[in-house]
């Protein structure tokens, strides 16, 4: 039984970034490359032991090492991305970044053979068979288990904000869905996804995690795929809301914001704040607004009395936390807008080429 413990929460403010990508051929179309990239020649040093499967054979995940100083996040992320690009090119592949690849047609793509994924496919069936999604996951260390659960509770309201900023998946299975983040909607068809409930403390979360494994609902604790969760193995709060990204600066902006949020909330917990208890239905509504409208979304406030636009939230958060990246993301063309524009102006081939990662 793979379960973590209270003792894992022993570091404050460390940072880790996981990114999921698509393996594509020279035409920019998804192709089955996991066996070559995971089981072939050893990758370059920055990603030795940090390259792993995803569900489809055309998807792959890499992760930074634990970053003690968030000021080193850019260097760590760029090194990992460059190493992955080089490793893929050495095997005849390229790497693309988006929440969904516009040419990933799930009926035509192979699933990975890893036993864990075969078990998920057997248990979940149709929703997992079509899960061609790719996201960004940000881990921030918290040095107290109860604080980590409290922080994760409070972070729930901010998950739609991150989703709206990161929206980068209008196309799925070859057509325009009309959504800013179709990835979020496709992914939340799986069990144990989306907006989690509020947990009273670490023991309440651990009890839930243990029961889910013991009752056969999940194979291991890693299959609690909520938008935000305390990670009981790594001792972190993990945010899983953003779409996958081509541009590393956007990933870094989300990591900067998440890190600042977690540190701020941990300090507020230490100061004895009681926290909020926003109805989950309102949080779900905010997520719908984010995945439907992206940068044009507006959100119901935690108290449920008002609505606030994404620009208003970003301005407030940048001033409050001293971050800058999410304002730059908001001021620029969104990933969804860029994809639609390129598709309309130059066609799907140009869009596929634009999604490919380049060395920095």
Coordinates of C-alpha atoms in Angstrom, one line a residue:
X1 CA 0.0 0.0 0.0
X2 CA 1.6 3.2 -1.2
X3 CA 0.8 5.8 1.5
X4 CA 2.8 8.7 2.8
X5 CA 3.1 10.0 6.4
X6 CA 3.1 13.1 8.5
X7 CA 6.9 12.9 8.8
X8 CA 7.2 13.7 5.1
X9 CA 6.3 17.3 5.7
X10 CA 9.7 18.6 6.9
X11 CA 10.8 21.3 4.5
X12 CA 9.3 24.8 3.9
X13 CA 9.3 26.6 0.6
X14 CA 11.1 24.1 -1.6
X15 CA 9.9 24.0 -5.2
X16 CA 9.5 21.3 -7.8
X17 CA 7.9 21.5 -11.3
X18 CA 6.6 18.6 -13.3
X19 CA 5.6 19.0 -17.0
X20 CA 3.8 16.7 -19.3
X21 CA 4.5 16.9 -23.0
X22 CA 3.6 15.2 -26.3
X23 CA 6.1 13.2 -28.3
X24 CA 5.7 14.2 -32.0
X25 CA 7.2 13.3 -35.3
X26 CA 8.9 15.6 -37.8
X27 CA 5.5 16.8 -39.0
X28 CA 4.5 17.7 -35.5
X29 CA 1.9 14.9 -35.1
X30 CA 1.8 12.8 -31.9
X31 CA 3.6 9.5 -32.2
X32 CA 4.5 6.5 -30.0
X33 CA 7.9 7.3 -28.5
X34 CA 7.7 6.3 -24.9
X35 CA 9.6 3.0 -25.3
X36 CA 12.5 4.7 -27.0
X37 CA 12.7 7.7 -24.6
X38 CA 12.1 5.8 -21.4
X39 CA 13.7 2.5 -22.1
X40 CA 16.3 3.4 -24.7
X41 CA 19.7 5.1 -24.2
X42 CA 20.1 7.0 -21.0
X43 CA 19.0 10.6 -21.2
X44 CA 21.3 13.6 -20.4
X45 CA 22.2 14.2 -16.8
X46 CA 19.6 16.8 -15.9
X47 CA 16.8 14.2 -16.6
X48 CA 18.4 10.9 -15.5
X49 CA 15.8 9.3 -13.4
X50 CA 13.4 12.2 -14.0
X51 CA 11.7 10.9 -17.3
X52 CA 8.6 8.8 -16.9
X53 CA 5.6 7.4 -18.7
X54 CA 2.2 9.0 -19.1
X55 CA -0.9 7.1 -20.2
X56 CA -0.4 7.3 -23.9
X57 CA 2.7 6.2 -25.7
X58 CA 2.9 9.7 -27.2
X59 CA 3.1 11.5 -23.9
X60 CA 5.9 11.9 -21.4
X61 CA 6.6 13.6 -18.1
X62 CA 9.8 15.3 -16.8
X63 CA 10.5 16.9 -13.5
X64 CA 13.0 19.3 -12.1
X65 CA 15.0 18.2 -9.1
X66 CA 13.9 19.7 -5.8
X67 CA 14.7 23.4 -6.0
X68 CA 15.8 24.8 -2.6
X69 CA 16.0 28.4 -3.8
X70 CA 13.1 29.4 -6.0
X71 CA 15.4 31.9 -7.6
X72 CA 17.0 29.0 -9.4
X73 CA 13.7 27.8 -10.9
X74 CA 14.4 29.2 -14.4
X75 CA 17.8 27.5 -14.7
X76 CA 16.4 24.2 -13.4
X77 CA 13.4 24.2 -15.7
X78 CA 15.3 25.2 -18.8
X79 CA 18.0 22.6 -18.2
X80 CA 15.3 19.9 -17.9
X81 CA 13.5 21.1 -21.1
X82 CA 16.7 21.3 -23.1
X83 CA 17.8 17.9 -22.0
X84 CA 14.4 16.4 -23.0
X85 CA 14.5 18.1 -26.4
X86 CA 18.0 16.8 -27.0
X87 CA 17.1 13.3 -25.8
X88 CA 14.0 13.2 -28.1
X89 CA 15.9 14.5 -31.1
X90 CA 18.6 11.8 -30.6
X91 CA 15.9 9.2 -31.1
X92 CA 14.2 10.9 -34.0
X93 CA 11.4 12.7 -32.1
X94 CA 10.4 16.2 -31.1
X95 CA 8.5 17.5 -28.1
X96 CA 5.3 19.6 -28.1
X97 CA 3.6 21.5 -25.3
X98 CA -0.1 22.1 -24.8
X99 CA -3.0 21.0 -22.6
X100 CA -4.2 18.8 -25.5
X101 CA -2.5 18.3 -28.8
X102 CA -4.9 19.3 -31.6
X103 CA -3.9 16.2 -33.6
X104 CA -4.0 13.7 -30.8
X105 CA -6.9 11.5 -31.9
X106 CA -7.3 9.0 -29.0
X107 CA -8.8 6.2 -31.0
X108 CA -5.7 6.1 -33.2
X109 CA -3.0 6.3 -30.5
X110 CA -1.4 3.5 -28.5
X111 CA -1.6 3.3 -24.7
X112 CA 1.6 2.7 -22.7
X113 CA 2.1 -0.9 -21.6
X114 CA 3.2 0.0 -18.0
X115 CA 1.2 -2.2 -15.6
X116 CA 0.0 0.8 -13.6
X117 CA -1.7 2.3 -16.7
X118 CA -3.1 -1.0 -17.9
X119 CA -4.7 -1.4 -14.5
X120 CA -6.2 2.1 -14.7
X121 CA -7.6 1.4 -18.2
X122 CA -9.2 -1.8 -17.0
X123 CA -10.7 -0.1 -13.9
X124 CA -11.8 3.2 -15.4
X125 CA -12.5 2.2 -19.0
X126 CA -13.8 4.9 -21.5
X127 CA -12.8 8.1 -19.6
X128 CA -9.2 6.9 -19.3
X129 CA -9.0 5.5 -22.8
X130 CA -9.6 9.0 -24.2
X131 CA -7.4 10.9 -21.7
X132 CA -4.9 12.5 -24.0
X133 CA -4.2 15.4 -21.6
X134 CA -1.0 17.1 -20.4
X135 CA -0.6 19.4 -17.5
X136 CA 1.8 21.3 -15.3
X137 CA 2.2 20.3 -11.6
X138 CA 3.9 22.5 -9.1
X139 CA 5.1 21.2 -5.7
X140 CA 5.9 23.5 -2.8
X141 CA 7.3 22.1 0.4
X142 CA 5.4 22.7 3.7
X143 CA 7.0 21.8 7.0
X144 CA 3.8 20.9 8.9
X145 CA 1.3 18.3 7.8
X146 CA -1.8 20.0 9.2
X147 CA -0.6 23.3 7.7
X148 CA -0.3 21.5 4.3
X149 CA -3.9 20.4 4.5
X150 CA -5.1 23.8 5.5
X151 CA -3.1 25.5 2.7
X152 CA -4.6 23.0 0.2
X153 CA -8.1 23.8 1.4
X154 CA -7.5 27.6 1.0
X155 CA -5.8 27.1 -2.4
X156 CA -9.0 25.6 -3.9
X157 CA -10.4 29.1 -4.8
X158 CA -7.2 30.0 -6.7
X159 CA -7.3 26.9 -8.9
X160 CA -9.7 28.3 -11.5
X161 CA -7.6 31.5 -11.6
X162 CA -4.5 29.4 -12.6
X163 CA -6.6 27.4 -15.0
X164 CA -7.9 30.5 -16.7
X165 CA -4.4 32.0 -17.0
X166 CA -3.0 28.8 -18.4
X167 CA -5.8 27.8 -20.7
X168 CA -4.1 26.2 -23.7
X169 CA -6.3 23.5 -25.1
X170 CA -9.2 24.6 -27.4
X171 CA -8.8 21.6 -29.8
X172 CA -9.5 18.0 -28.9
X173 CA -9.7 15.0 -31.2
X174 CA -9.2 17.2 -34.2
X175 CA -12.0 19.8 -33.6
X176 CA -12.5 23.1 -31.8
X177 CA -14.4 22.4 -28.6
X178 CA -15.4 26.0 -28.0
X179 CA -13.7 25.7 -24.6
X180 CA -10.6 27.6 -23.5
X181 CA -9.3 24.5 -21.7
X182 CA -10.8 21.3 -23.0
X183 CA -8.1 19.4 -21.1
X184 CA -9.7 20.4 -17.8
X185 CA -13.1 19.0 -18.9
X186 CA -11.7 15.8 -20.4
X187 CA -9.6 15.1 -17.3
X188 CA -12.3 15.7 -14.8
X189 CA -14.3 12.9 -16.3
X190 CA -11.9 10.6 -14.5
X191 CA -12.7 9.7 -10.9
X192 CA -11.0 11.5 -8.0
X193 CA -10.3 14.7 -10.1
X194 CA -11.4 18.3 -10.1
X195 CA -12.1 20.3 -7.0
X196 CA -11.5 18.4 -3.8
X197 CA -13.6 18.7 -0.6
X198 CA -12.3 20.5 2.4
X199 CA -10.5 18.4 5.0
X200 CA -10.4 19.3 8.7
X201 CA -6.7 18.3 9.3
X202 CA -4.0 15.9 8.1
X203 CA -5.5 12.9 9.9
X204 CA -8.8 13.4 8.1
X205 CA -7.0 13.5 4.7
X206 CA -4.8 10.5 5.6
X207 CA -7.8 8.5 6.7
X208 CA -9.5 9.2 3.4
X209 CA -6.4 8.4 1.4
X210 CA -6.0 5.1 3.2
X211 CA -9.7 4.1 2.8
X212 CA -9.6 4.8 -1.0
X213 CA -6.6 2.4 -1.3
X214 CA -8.0 -0.3 1.1
X215 CA -11.4 -0.3 -0.6
X216 CA -9.9 -0.7 -4.1
X217 CA -11.0 2.7 -5.4
X218 CA -7.4 3.6 -6.3
X219 CA -4.3 1.6 -6.8
X220 CA -2.1 4.0 -4.9
X221 CA -2.2 7.4 -3.3
X222 CA -0.9 9.0 -6.6
X223 CA -4.3 8.3 -8.2
X224 CA -5.9 11.1 -6.2
X225 CA -5.8 13.5 -9.2
X226 CA -7.4 16.5 -7.6
X227 CA -6.6 20.1 -8.8
X228 CA -4.7 20.6 -5.5
X229 CA -3.7 18.1 -2.9
X230 CA -1.3 17.6 0.0
X231 CA 1.3 15.1 -1.3
X232 CA 1.9 12.7 1.5
X233 CA 5.0 11.2 0.0
X234 CA 6.9 14.3 -1.0
X235 CA 5.8 16.5 1.9
X236 CA 4.4 19.2 -0.4
X237 CA 1.3 20.9 -1.5
X238 CA 0.8 20.0 -5.2
X239 CA -1.1 22.2 -7.6
X240 CA -2.3 20.4 -10.7
X241 CA -4.6 22.9 -12.3
X242 CA -2.6 24.4 -15.2
X243 CA -2.7 23.3 -18.8
X244 CA 0.6 22.1 -20.4
X245 CA 2.7 24.8 -21.9
X246 CA 5.0 25.4 -24.9
X247 CA 6.5 28.6 -23.4
X248 CA 8.7 28.0 -20.3
X249 CA 8.1 31.5 -19.1
X250 CA 4.4 30.7 -18.6
X251 CA 5.2 27.6 -16.5
X252 CA 7.7 29.7 -14.5
X253 CA 5.0 32.4 -13.9
X254 CA 2.6 29.8 -12.5
X255 CA 5.4 28.3 -10.3
X256 CA 6.2 31.7 -9.0
X257 CA 2.6 32.4 -8.1
X258 CA 2.0 29.0 -6.6
X259 CA 5.1 29.3 -4.4
X260 CA 4.1 32.7 -3.2
X261 CA 0.6 31.6 -2.4
X262 CA 1.7 28.5 -0.4
X263 CA 4.3 30.5 1.6
X264 CA 1.8 33.2 2.3
X265 CA -0.9 30.8 3.4
X266 CA 1.4 28.8 5.5
X267 CA 2.3 32.0 7.4
X268 CA -1.4 32.8 7.8
X269 CA -2.0 29.3 9.2
X270 CA 0.8 29.8 11.7
X271 CA -0.8 33.1 12.7
X272 CA -4.0 31.3 13.6
X273 CA -6.3 32.3 10.7
X274 CA -9.5 30.2 10.7
X275 CA -9.6 29.9 6.9
X276 CA -12.6 29.8 4.5
X277 CA -15.2 27.2 3.8
X278 CA -16.5 28.2 0.3
X279 CA -19.2 25.9 -1.0
X280 CA -17.8 23.4 -3.4
X281 CA -20.6 24.1 -5.9
X282 CA -19.3 27.7 -6.2
X283 CA -15.7 26.5 -6.7
X284 CA -17.0 24.1 -9.4
X285 CA -18.8 27.0 -11.1
X286 CA -15.6 29.1 -11.0
X287 CA -13.7 26.2 -12.6
X288 CA -16.4 26.0 -15.4
X289 CA -16.0 29.7 -16.0
X290 CA -12.2 29.3 -16.3
X291 CA -12.2 26.3 -18.7
X292 CA -14.9 27.9 -20.8
X293 CA -13.7 31.5 -21.0
X294 CA -10.0 31.5 -20.2
X295 CA -8.6 35.0 -19.9
X296 CA -12.2 36.4 -20.1
X297 CA -13.4 34.6 -17.0
X298 CA -14.8 36.2 -13.9
X299 CA -15.1 34.5 -10.6
X300 CA -17.5 34.3 -7.7
X301 CA -15.7 35.5 -4.6
X302 CA -15.1 33.1 -1.7
X303 CA -18.0 34.6 0.3
X304 CA -20.3 34.1 -2.7
X305 CA -21.5 37.7 -2.7
X306 CA -19.7 39.2 -5.6
X307 CA -18.0 38.5 -8.9
X308 CA -14.4 39.6 -9.7
X309 CA -12.8 39.6 -13.2
X310 CA -9.5 37.8 -13.9
X311 CA -7.6 41.1 -14.4
X312 CA -8.8 42.3 -11.0
X313 CA -7.6 39.1 -9.4
X314 CA -4.3 39.3 -11.1
X315 CA -3.7 42.9 -10.2
X316 CA -4.6 42.2 -6.5
X317 CA -2.4 39.1 -6.3
X318 CA 0.6 40.7 -7.9
X319 CA 0.4 43.7 -5.5
X320 CA -0.3 41.5 -2.5
X321 CA 2.4 38.8 -3.1
X322 CA 5.0 40.8 -5.1
X323 CA 4.8 38.5 -8.1
X324 CA 5.0 39.6 -11.7
X325 CA 4.8 36.6 -14.0
X326 CA 1.0 36.1 -14.0
X327 CA 0.5 39.7 -15.0
X328 CA 2.7 39.2 -18.0
X329 CA 0.8 36.1 -18.9
X330 CA -2.5 37.9 -18.7
X331 CA -1.3 40.8 -20.8
X332 CA -0.1 38.5 -23.6
X333 CA -2.2 36.5 -26.0
X334 CA -3.5 33.4 -24.3
X335 CA -2.4 29.9 -25.4
X336 CA -6.0 29.2 -26.5
X337 CA -6.2 32.5 -28.5
X338 CA -2.9 31.8 -30.2
X339 CA -3.9 28.3 -31.1
X340 CA -7.1 29.4 -32.7
X341 CA -5.5 32.3 -34.5
X342 CA -2.7 30.1 -36.0
X343 CA -5.2 27.4 -37.0
X344 CA -7.5 29.9 -38.7
X345 CA -4.7 31.9 -40.4
X346 CA -2.2 29.2 -41.4
X347 CA -3.8 25.8 -40.8
X348 CA -3.3 22.9 -38.5
X349 CA 0.3 22.2 -39.8
X350 CA 1.5 25.6 -38.7
X351 CA -0.2 25.2 -35.4
X352 CA 1.5 21.8 -34.8
X353 CA 4.8 23.4 -35.7
X354 CA 4.2 26.2 -33.3
X355 CA 3.6 23.9 -30.4
X356 CA 7.0 22.3 -30.6
X357 CA 9.5 23.2 -27.9
X358 CA 12.7 25.0 -28.8
X359 CA 16.0 25.1 -26.9
X360 CA 16.6 28.1 -24.8

